[in-house]
Amino acid sequence: MNEIGIGLIGTGFMGKCHALAFGAVDAVFAPPLKPRLENLCDMDADVVRRAADDFGFSRWTTDWREVVDDPAVGVLAITAPNALHREMAVAAAEAGKHVYCEKPMALTLADAEVMTEAAARAGIETLVGYNYLRNPAVQHARRLIDEGTIGEIAYFRGVYDEDYMADPALPYSWRCRVDDAGTGTLGDLACHLVSIAHFLVGRIDSVCADTETVIRERPDPDTSGGTGEVENEDIAHALLRFESGIGGTLASSRIAWGRKCRLAWEIVGSRGSIVFDQERMNEISLFTTDTPKERRGFTTVLSGPLHPPYGQFCPAPGHGLGFNDLKVIEVNHLLRGIAGKESLFPGFADALEIERVIHGIVESACQRQWITGLNP
Ligand SMILES: NC(=O)c1ccc[n+]([C@@H]2O[C@H](COP(=O)([O-])OP(=O)(O)OC[C@H]3O[C@@H](n4cnc5c(N)ncnc54)[C@H](O)[C@@H]3O)[C@@H](O)[C@H]2O)c1
């Protein structure tokens, strides 16, 4: 069996998710390349030693450059914070390693461009972790659109809300600083929504946006009784115009009390509509005018084996996949892409188009006008 060595940087939320996916992918999908868990990196030796043992990595280190230089590593998975993505990805590309990087690609558009150029120069495969695209329900929606089930698309409306920063008492942290986090809700949440819009509807060409930092100061744990100024946006709203000519809207908030993962969108066509919400990730609502008028209404379609690759996990419809399963599907896509069996989406060049939209929204909000020609 063909194998490829995996190097993983980060053992936090996404690091664990990647490690579990690499551990499960062979049993679930039998990909053409079997991942070999070679080298794991994080900053604290005790943490990374324990994680390497738990996840089944052969070696561990606290110096990410050792993972890049490790001759047994063929793919570098980057789950470190955004500010480190560029340096790690460029070093890996220069060492000829394939790169699997968490979203958003980088802190700045310029950094994302440098990463894309480095990957193209090196001729490596790249994939950015827009895992919500892997949902069998989202893939089913794409097939319905391609088959013309809802006719010509008229518009797209999307929201991505969570409440992880809704509490004003939440302490000031790196997430609040542009130099450490880049954008706020745009880079954390809205970029996922843009990935869905690009996948289902096509590329966004123009935006007219408004952004706002609602909680402007947060208690600073490094000073007694002091506060830190929040530098990036809590909420963003944008009008969209797609390359195809259709319009749409995007809204995102990291302070939306009660919303946990409301990545919700609806696409309305000339003959029907599709509605989805990631908080109910195992279903889509479908309305089509093919149904006789007296029986028309939204139908809830539960994911099942008829919606690939759900059946790889479970033979029974409606029993449901989970968030971590999306990473297993993504890792299978990565390994198939490296083996030349399918082309990877979104690679760095595609993810750069997502970054242009996010940074276009920031620019539009600053200039208070439409920004056009985002993705020429
Ligand atoms: N795809 C998704 O759905 C999704 C969800 C959450 C986060 N993310 C992205 O994943 C990335 C990480 O986010 P997270 O929530 O896992 O953060 P996290 O804080 O839980 O984990 C980050 C890890 O990186 C480690 N780290 C930091 N600096 C390092 C260095 N110099 N060398 C080695 N390790 C280092 C930290 O110690 C930590 O263990 C971010 O880019 C984030 O935007 C993606």
Short mmCIF file of C-alpha atoms and ligand atoms in Angstrom, two decimals:
data_model
loop_
_atom_site.label_atom_id
_atom_site.label_comp_id
_atom_site.label_asym_id
_atom_site.label_seq_id
_atom_site.Cartn_x
_atom_site.Cartn_y
_atom_site.Cartn_z
CA MET A 1 0.00 0.00 0.00
CA ASN A 2 1.22 3.53 -0.82
CA GLU A 3 1.79 5.66 2.25
CA ILE A 4 2.54 9.29 3.00
CA GLY A 5 4.01 10.76 6.19
CA ILE A 6 2.00 13.39 8.09
CA GLY A 7 3.47 16.26 10.09
CA LEU A 8 0.96 18.20 12.22
CA ILE A 9 1.50 21.56 13.92
CA GLY A 10 -0.91 22.35 16.76
CA THR A 11 -2.76 20.11 19.22
CA GLY A 12 -5.65 22.45 20.10
CA PHE A 13 -9.23 22.35 18.82
CA MET A 14 -8.28 21.86 15.18
CA GLY A 15 -5.06 19.92 15.85
CA LYS A 16 -7.05 17.21 17.61
CA CYS A 17 -9.69 17.28 14.87
CA HIS A 18 -6.98 16.78 12.18
CA ALA A 19 -5.28 14.01 14.17
CA LEU A 20 -8.56 12.14 14.67
CA ALA A 21 -9.33 12.47 10.97
CA PHE A 22 -5.93 11.16 9.88
CA GLY A 23 -6.42 8.28 12.33
CA ALA A 24 -9.88 7.37 10.98
CA VAL A 25 -9.59 8.01 7.25
CA ASP A 26 -8.11 4.67 6.25
CA ALA A 27 -10.84 2.65 7.97
CA VAL A 28 -13.64 4.85 6.63
CA PHE A 29 -12.48 5.50 3.06
CA ALA A 30 -9.42 3.33 2.24
CA PRO A 31 -7.81 6.26 0.37
CA PRO A 32 -5.15 5.58 -2.28
CA LEU A 33 -2.50 6.95 0.11
CA LYS A 34 -2.47 5.71 3.72
CA PRO A 35 -1.41 8.43 6.19
CA ARG A 36 1.52 7.61 8.49
CA LEU A 37 1.49 9.83 11.60
CA GLU A 38 5.14 10.89 11.76
CA ASN A 39 5.74 14.11 13.66
CA LEU A 40 3.58 16.28 15.94
CA CYS A 41 4.47 19.76 17.15
CA ASP A 42 3.20 22.11 19.82
CA MET A 43 4.87 24.62 22.12
CA ASP A 44 4.69 22.80 25.45
CA ALA A 45 6.73 19.57 25.66
CA ASP A 46 4.41 17.85 28.15
CA VAL A 47 1.33 18.68 26.12
CA VAL A 48 2.79 17.55 22.80
CA ARG A 49 4.37 14.37 24.25
CA ARG A 50 0.99 13.30 25.65
CA ALA A 51 -0.85 14.24 22.47
CA ALA A 52 1.64 12.34 20.27
CA ASP A 53 1.01 9.28 22.42
CA ASP A 54 -2.78 9.72 22.35
CA PHE A 55 -2.96 10.30 18.59
CA GLY A 56 -0.33 7.72 17.59
CA PHE A 57 2.43 9.96 16.20
CA SER A 58 5.92 8.37 16.04
CA ARG A 59 7.77 11.54 17.10
CA TRP A 60 7.08 14.95 18.65
CA THR A 61 8.87 18.28 18.87
CA THR A 62 8.38 21.83 20.15
CA ASP A 63 10.12 23.30 17.08
CA TRP A 64 7.84 23.36 14.02
CA ARG A 65 10.83 23.69 11.67
CA GLU A 66 11.86 20.17 12.66
CA VAL A 67 8.54 18.90 11.27
CA VAL A 68 9.09 20.78 8.01
CA ASP A 69 12.64 19.38 7.72
CA ASP A 70 11.64 15.83 8.69
CA PRO A 71 12.38 13.66 5.61
CA ALA A 72 9.59 11.24 6.60
CA VAL A 73 6.98 14.02 6.38
CA GLY A 74 5.25 14.45 3.01
CA VAL A 75 2.30 16.60 4.11
CA LEU A 76 2.39 19.45 6.61
CA ALA A 77 -0.93 20.07 8.39
CA ILE A 78 -1.04 23.56 9.95
CA THR A 79 -3.47 24.17 12.82
CA ALA A 80 -1.44 26.86 14.60
CA PRO A 81 -2.99 30.36 14.98
CA ASN A 82 -3.53 32.48 11.86
CA ALA A 83 -0.46 34.67 12.40
CA LEU A 84 1.83 31.67 11.84
CA HIS A 85 0.22 30.22 8.71
CA ARG A 86 2.29 32.14 6.18
CA GLU A 87 5.71 31.36 7.62
CA MET A 88 4.90 27.67 8.13
CA ALA A 89 3.23 27.18 4.74
CA VAL A 90 6.00 28.94 2.80
CA ALA A 91 8.71 26.93 4.60
CA ALA A 92 6.86 23.69 3.83
CA ALA A 93 6.38 24.61 0.17
CA GLU A 94 10.08 25.46 -0.14
CA ALA A 95 10.88 22.04 1.36
CA GLY A 96 8.63 20.41 -1.27
CA LYS A 97 5.96 19.28 1.24
CA HIS A 98 2.24 19.34 0.44
CA VAL A 99 0.36 21.78 2.70
CA TYR A 100 -2.98 21.31 4.45
CA CYS A 101 -3.68 24.61 6.21
CA GLU A 102 -6.49 25.74 8.45
CA LYS A 103 -8.60 28.72 7.45
CA PRO A 104 -8.35 31.66 7.18
CA MET A 105 -5.27 31.32 4.99
CA ALA A 106 -3.36 34.14 6.65
CA LEU A 107 -3.52 37.43 8.54
CA THR A 108 -3.37 39.63 5.46
CA LEU A 109 -4.19 39.41 1.78
CA ALA A 110 -0.50 40.00 0.99
CA ASP A 111 0.45 36.97 3.12
CA ALA A 112 -2.15 34.81 1.35
CA GLU A 113 -0.71 35.92 -2.00
CA VAL A 114 2.82 35.01 -0.89
CA MET A 115 1.59 31.55 0.19
CA THR A 116 -0.18 30.99 -3.14
CA GLU A 117 2.90 32.02 -5.11
CA ALA A 118 5.20 29.80 -3.02
CA ALA A 119 2.92 26.78 -3.52
CA ALA A 120 2.67 27.37 -7.27
CA ARG A 121 6.46 27.76 -7.56
CA ALA A 122 7.04 24.53 -5.65
CA GLY A 123 4.35 22.61 -7.56
CA ILE A 124 2.92 21.15 -4.34
CA GLU A 125 -0.70 20.24 -3.58
CA THR A 126 -2.55 22.50 -1.14
CA LEU A 127 -5.87 22.37 0.69
CA VAL A 128 -7.43 24.88 3.09
CA GLY A 129 -9.68 23.56 5.87
CA TYR A 130 -13.12 24.75 4.77
CA ASN A 131 -14.64 21.59 6.26
CA TYR A 132 -18.31 22.65 6.01
CA LEU A 133 -18.05 22.09 2.25
CA ARG A 134 -17.60 18.37 2.97
CA ASN A 135 -21.07 17.92 4.46
CA PRO A 136 -23.01 15.34 2.40
CA ALA A 137 -26.03 17.70 2.69
CA VAL A 138 -24.03 20.54 1.10
CA GLN A 139 -22.74 18.23 -1.64
CA HIS A 140 -26.35 17.13 -2.25
CA ALA A 141 -27.41 20.76 -2.56
CA ARG A 142 -24.70 21.25 -5.19
CA ARG A 143 -25.99 18.25 -7.18
CA LEU A 144 -29.57 19.58 -6.98
CA ILE A 145 -28.38 22.95 -8.30
CA ASP A 146 -26.32 21.34 -11.09
CA GLU A 147 -29.29 19.16 -12.11
CA GLY A 148 -31.51 22.26 -12.38
CA THR A 149 -33.90 21.17 -9.59
CA ILE A 150 -34.40 24.77 -8.42
CA GLY A 151 -33.97 26.31 -11.91
CA GLU A 152 -31.85 29.38 -12.56
CA ILE A 153 -30.37 30.78 -9.34
CA ALA A 154 -31.89 34.15 -8.46
CA TYR A 155 -29.99 34.99 -5.27
CA PHE A 156 -27.94 33.74 -2.30
CA ARG A 157 -28.42 34.78 1.33
CA GLY A 158 -26.08 33.61 4.03
CA VAL A 159 -25.46 34.10 7.74
CA TYR A 160 -22.73 32.78 10.00
CA ASP A 161 -23.33 33.63 13.67
CA GLU A 162 -21.82 32.31 16.90
CA ASP A 163 -21.72 33.66 20.46
CA TYR A 164 -18.16 32.82 21.57
CA MET A 165 -17.42 36.53 22.16
CA ALA A 166 -20.90 37.70 23.12
CA ASP A 167 -20.08 38.08 26.82
CA PRO A 168 -18.60 41.57 27.42
CA ALA A 169 -16.78 40.10 30.45
CA LEU A 170 -14.75 37.77 28.18
CA PRO A 171 -11.14 38.89 28.70
CA TYR A 172 -9.09 40.77 26.13
CA SER A 173 -6.93 38.30 24.15
CA TRP A 174 -4.96 37.82 20.89
CA ARG A 175 -8.29 37.36 19.11
CA CYS A 176 -8.95 41.09 19.59
CA ARG A 177 -5.69 42.27 17.96
CA VAL A 178 -5.20 42.76 14.21
CA ASP A 179 -1.51 41.78 14.39
CA ASP A 180 -2.35 38.42 15.98
CA ALA A 181 -5.78 37.50 14.63
CA GLY A 182 -6.22 39.63 11.50
CA THR A 183 -9.92 40.22 10.97
CA GLY A 184 -12.56 39.30 13.57
CA THR A 185 -15.78 37.53 12.65
CA LEU A 186 -14.83 37.79 8.96
CA GLY A 187 -11.74 35.55 9.23
CA ASP A 188 -13.18 33.31 11.92
CA LEU A 189 -16.67 32.71 10.57
CA ALA A 190 -17.69 34.59 7.42
CA CYS A 191 -14.88 33.07 5.32
CA HIS A 192 -16.65 29.68 5.70
CA LEU A 193 -19.81 31.25 4.32
CA VAL A 194 -17.88 32.65 1.35
CA SER A 195 -16.44 29.18 0.68
CA ILE A 196 -20.00 27.81 0.53
CA ALA A 197 -21.15 30.66 -1.73
CA HIS A 198 -18.21 30.12 -4.10
CA PHE A 199 -18.84 26.37 -4.19
CA LEU A 200 -22.62 26.51 -4.71
CA VAL A 201 -23.17 29.73 -6.63
CA GLY A 202 -19.83 30.88 -8.09
CA ARG A 203 -17.26 33.55 -7.32
CA ILE A 204 -18.19 36.83 -5.64
CA ASP A 205 -17.10 39.84 -7.69
CA SER A 206 -18.27 42.86 -5.66
CA VAL A 207 -19.21 43.77 -2.10
CA CYS A 208 -20.75 46.76 -0.33
CA ALA A 209 -20.27 46.31 3.38
CA ASP A 210 -20.58 47.65 6.88
CA THR A 211 -18.65 46.31 9.88
CA GLU A 212 -18.76 47.19 13.55
CA THR A 213 -16.92 46.49 16.78
CA VAL A 214 -19.79 46.46 19.25
CA ILE A 215 -17.81 45.51 22.38
CA ARG A 216 -15.00 48.04 22.00
CA GLU A 217 -13.10 47.28 25.20
CA ARG A 218 -12.62 44.08 27.16
CA PRO A 219 -11.13 43.49 30.60
CA ASP A 220 -7.38 42.99 30.21
CA PRO A 221 -6.12 40.11 32.41
CA ASP A 222 -2.57 41.55 32.22
CA THR A 223 -3.53 44.77 34.03
CA SER A 224 -5.42 45.09 37.29
CA GLY A 225 -8.79 46.62 36.43
CA GLY A 226 -7.61 47.85 33.02
CA THR A 227 -9.13 47.16 29.62
CA GLY A 228 -7.79 46.42 26.15
CA GLU A 229 -9.15 47.99 22.96
CA VAL A 230 -10.72 45.50 20.53
CA GLU A 231 -9.23 46.18 17.10
CA ASN A 232 -11.27 43.94 14.82
CA GLU A 233 -14.94 43.60 13.93
CA ASP A 234 -17.61 41.77 15.95
CA ILE A 235 -20.21 41.93 13.17
CA ALA A 236 -20.23 42.36 9.40
CA HIS A 237 -23.01 42.86 6.86
CA ALA A 238 -22.49 42.91 3.11
CA LEU A 239 -24.40 43.13 -0.12
CA LEU A 240 -22.85 40.77 -2.69
CA ARG A 241 -22.74 40.67 -6.45
CA PHE A 242 -21.52 37.43 -7.99
CA GLU A 243 -19.49 37.04 -11.18
CA SER A 244 -22.59 35.43 -12.76
CA GLY A 245 -24.52 38.69 -12.20
CA ILE A 246 -26.81 37.52 -9.40
CA GLY A 247 -26.92 39.28 -6.04
CA GLY A 248 -26.93 38.21 -2.45
CA THR A 249 -26.25 39.07 1.15
CA LEU A 250 -23.81 37.98 3.86
CA ALA A 251 -24.08 38.61 7.59
CA SER A 252 -21.80 37.42 10.35
CA SER A 253 -21.50 37.93 14.09
CA ARG A 254 -19.30 36.53 16.86
CA ILE A 255 -21.49 38.13 19.55
CA ALA A 256 -24.86 36.56 18.60
CA TRP A 257 -26.11 35.20 21.94
CA GLY A 258 -27.63 31.76 21.54
CA ARG A 259 -26.11 31.00 18.15
CA LYS A 260 -23.55 28.19 18.37
CA CYS A 261 -22.77 27.36 14.74
CA ARG A 262 -25.45 29.09 12.72
CA LEU A 263 -23.84 28.74 9.31
CA ALA A 264 -27.15 29.15 7.52
CA TRP A 265 -27.89 29.93 3.91
CA GLU A 266 -30.66 29.86 1.36
CA ILE A 267 -30.48 29.76 -2.38
CA VAL A 268 -33.57 30.77 -4.30
CA GLY A 269 -34.00 29.77 -7.93
CA SER A 270 -36.61 30.20 -10.64
CA ARG A 271 -38.26 26.86 -9.75
CA GLY A 272 -37.46 26.30 -6.09
CA SER A 273 -35.32 26.98 -3.03
CA ILE A 274 -32.77 25.15 -0.87
CA VAL A 275 -32.35 26.09 2.80
CA PHE A 276 -29.62 24.85 5.17
CA ASP A 277 -28.40 25.49 8.74
CA GLN A 278 -25.22 23.85 10.09
CA GLU A 279 -26.85 23.63 13.56
CA ARG A 280 -29.07 21.02 11.87
CA MET A 281 -26.25 19.73 9.69
CA ASN A 282 -27.91 16.47 8.65
CA GLU A 283 -30.76 17.96 6.66
CA ILE A 284 -31.68 20.38 3.90
CA SER A 285 -35.07 21.92 3.22
CA LEU A 286 -36.10 21.76 -0.41
CA PHE A 287 -39.00 23.50 -2.14
CA THR A 288 -39.65 22.80 -5.79
CA THR A 289 -42.41 23.79 -8.16
CA ASP A 290 -42.29 20.22 -9.58
CA THR A 291 -44.67 19.31 -6.76
CA PRO A 292 -48.38 19.76 -7.59
CA LYS A 293 -49.56 23.13 -6.28
CA GLU A 294 -51.88 21.79 -3.58
CA ARG A 295 -49.02 19.76 -2.05
CA ARG A 296 -46.30 22.39 -2.23
CA GLY A 297 -44.19 23.23 0.79
CA PHE A 298 -40.68 22.76 2.09
CA THR A 299 -39.60 19.12 2.33
CA THR A 300 -36.98 18.12 4.92
CA VAL A 301 -34.47 15.75 3.34
CA LEU A 302 -32.42 13.90 5.96
CA SER A 303 -28.90 12.87 4.92
CA GLY A 304 -28.35 9.17 4.30
CA PRO A 305 -26.39 6.72 2.16
CA LEU A 306 -27.98 8.19 -0.99
CA HIS A 307 -25.99 11.37 -0.22
CA PRO A 308 -22.30 10.44 -0.57
CA PRO A 309 -20.13 9.97 1.33
CA TYR A 310 -22.57 9.53 4.25
CA GLY A 311 -22.77 5.76 3.57
CA GLN A 312 -19.03 5.38 4.23
CA PHE A 313 -19.77 6.14 7.88
CA CYS A 314 -23.20 4.66 8.44
CA PRO A 315 -25.67 2.48 6.48
CA ALA A 316 -28.75 3.96 8.16
CA PRO A 317 -30.29 7.25 6.88
CA GLY A 318 -31.17 10.01 9.31
CA HIS A 319 -28.80 8.80 12.04
CA GLY A 320 -26.52 11.75 11.44
CA LEU A 321 -22.87 12.64 10.98
CA GLY A 322 -20.97 15.09 13.22
CA PHE A 323 -18.51 17.97 12.87
CA ASN A 324 -15.42 15.75 13.19
CA ASP A 325 -16.67 13.50 10.38
CA LEU A 326 -16.41 16.47 8.02
CA LYS A 327 -12.65 16.53 8.69
CA VAL A 328 -12.40 12.81 7.89
CA ILE A 329 -14.08 13.50 4.54
CA GLU A 330 -11.74 16.47 4.00
CA VAL A 331 -8.64 14.39 4.76
CA ASN A 332 -9.81 11.72 2.30
CA HIS A 333 -10.16 14.49 -0.31
CA LEU A 334 -6.63 15.69 0.54
CA LEU A 335 -5.10 12.22 0.14
CA ARG A 336 -6.98 11.55 -3.10
CA GLY A 337 -5.82 14.92 -4.42
CA ILE A 338 -2.18 14.19 -3.59
CA ALA A 339 -2.57 10.78 -5.28
CA GLY A 340 -3.86 12.57 -8.40
CA LYS A 341 -7.37 11.07 -8.17
CA GLU A 342 -9.24 14.40 -7.88
CA SER A 343 -8.42 18.08 -7.90
CA LEU A 344 -8.33 19.77 -4.53
CA PHE A 345 -10.81 22.52 -3.62
CA PRO A 346 -10.18 24.95 -2.13
CA GLY A 347 -6.45 24.91 -2.75
CA PHE A 348 -4.43 28.04 -2.03
CA ALA A 349 -5.44 29.74 -5.30
CA ASP A 350 -9.16 29.14 -4.55
CA ALA A 351 -8.78 30.15 -0.89
CA LEU A 352 -7.03 33.35 -2.00
CA GLU A 353 -10.28 34.23 -3.82
CA ILE A 354 -12.13 33.78 -0.51
CA GLU A 355 -9.55 36.04 1.21
CA ARG A 356 -10.09 38.72 -1.45
CA VAL A 357 -13.79 38.79 -0.57
CA ILE A 358 -13.13 39.00 3.17
CA HIS A 359 -10.58 41.78 2.78
CA GLY A 360 -12.83 43.45 0.18
CA ILE A 361 -15.53 43.62 2.87
CA VAL A 362 -13.09 45.33 5.25
CA GLU A 363 -12.07 47.81 2.54
CA SER A 364 -15.67 48.49 1.52
CA ALA A 365 -16.65 49.18 5.13
CA CYS A 366 -13.69 51.55 5.52
CA GLN A 367 -14.35 53.43 2.30
CA ARG A 368 -18.13 53.22 2.64
CA GLN A 369 -18.56 52.22 -1.00
CA TRP A 370 -18.83 49.19 -3.33
CA ILE A 371 -15.56 47.37 -4.06
CA THR A 372 -15.69 45.68 -7.46
CA GLY A 373 -13.51 43.33 -9.51
CA LEU A 374 -12.46 41.30 -6.46
CA ASN A 375 -11.75 38.15 -8.43
CA PRO A 376 -10.73 39.17 -11.97
N1 LIG B 1 -12.05 24.69 10.10
C1 LIG B 1 -12.69 25.03 11.20
O1 LIG B 1 -13.88 24.77 11.34
C2 LIG B 1 -11.92 25.73 12.28
C3 LIG B 1 -12.44 25.81 13.58
C4 LIG B 1 -11.66 26.43 14.57
C5 LIG B 1 -10.44 26.98 14.27
N2 LIG B 1 -9.98 26.92 12.97
C6 LIG B 1 -8.66 27.49 12.63
O2 LIG B 1 -7.66 26.60 13.13
C7 LIG B 1 -6.53 27.36 13.57
C8 LIG B 1 -6.24 27.02 15.03
O3 LIG B 1 -7.38 27.31 15.79
P1 LIG B 1 -7.73 26.45 17.11
O4 LIG B 1 -9.12 26.82 17.47
O5 LIG B 1 -7.37 25.02 16.90
O6 LIG B 1 -6.72 27.13 18.13
P2 LIG B 1 -6.13 26.49 19.47
O7 LIG B 1 -5.63 27.64 20.26
O8 LIG B 1 -7.10 25.54 20.09
O9 LIG B 1 -4.89 25.62 18.95
C9 LIG B 1 -3.75 26.21 18.39
C10 LIG B 1 -2.56 25.36 18.82
O10 LIG B 1 -1.39 25.86 18.16
C11 LIG B 1 -0.34 25.83 19.10
N3 LIG B 1 0.73 26.75 18.71
C12 LIG B 1 0.75 28.11 18.81
N4 LIG B 1 1.93 28.60 18.39
C13 LIG B 1 2.66 27.51 18.01
C14 LIG B 1 3.98 27.38 17.52
N5 LIG B 1 4.79 28.42 17.31
N6 LIG B 1 4.45 26.13 17.25
C15 LIG B 1 3.66 25.04 17.47
N7 LIG B 1 2.40 25.13 17.94
C16 LIG B 1 1.91 26.35 18.21
C17 LIG B 1 -1.01 26.21 20.42
O11 LIG B 1 -0.20 25.87 21.54
C18 LIG B 1 -2.29 25.43 20.33
O12 LIG B 1 -2.18 24.11 20.84
C19 LIG B 1 -6.86 28.83 13.33
O13 LIG B 1 -6.30 29.24 12.11
C20 LIG B 1 -8.39 28.82 13.25
O14 LIG B 1 -8.91 29.88 12.46
C21 LIG B 1 -10.69 26.29 11.99
#
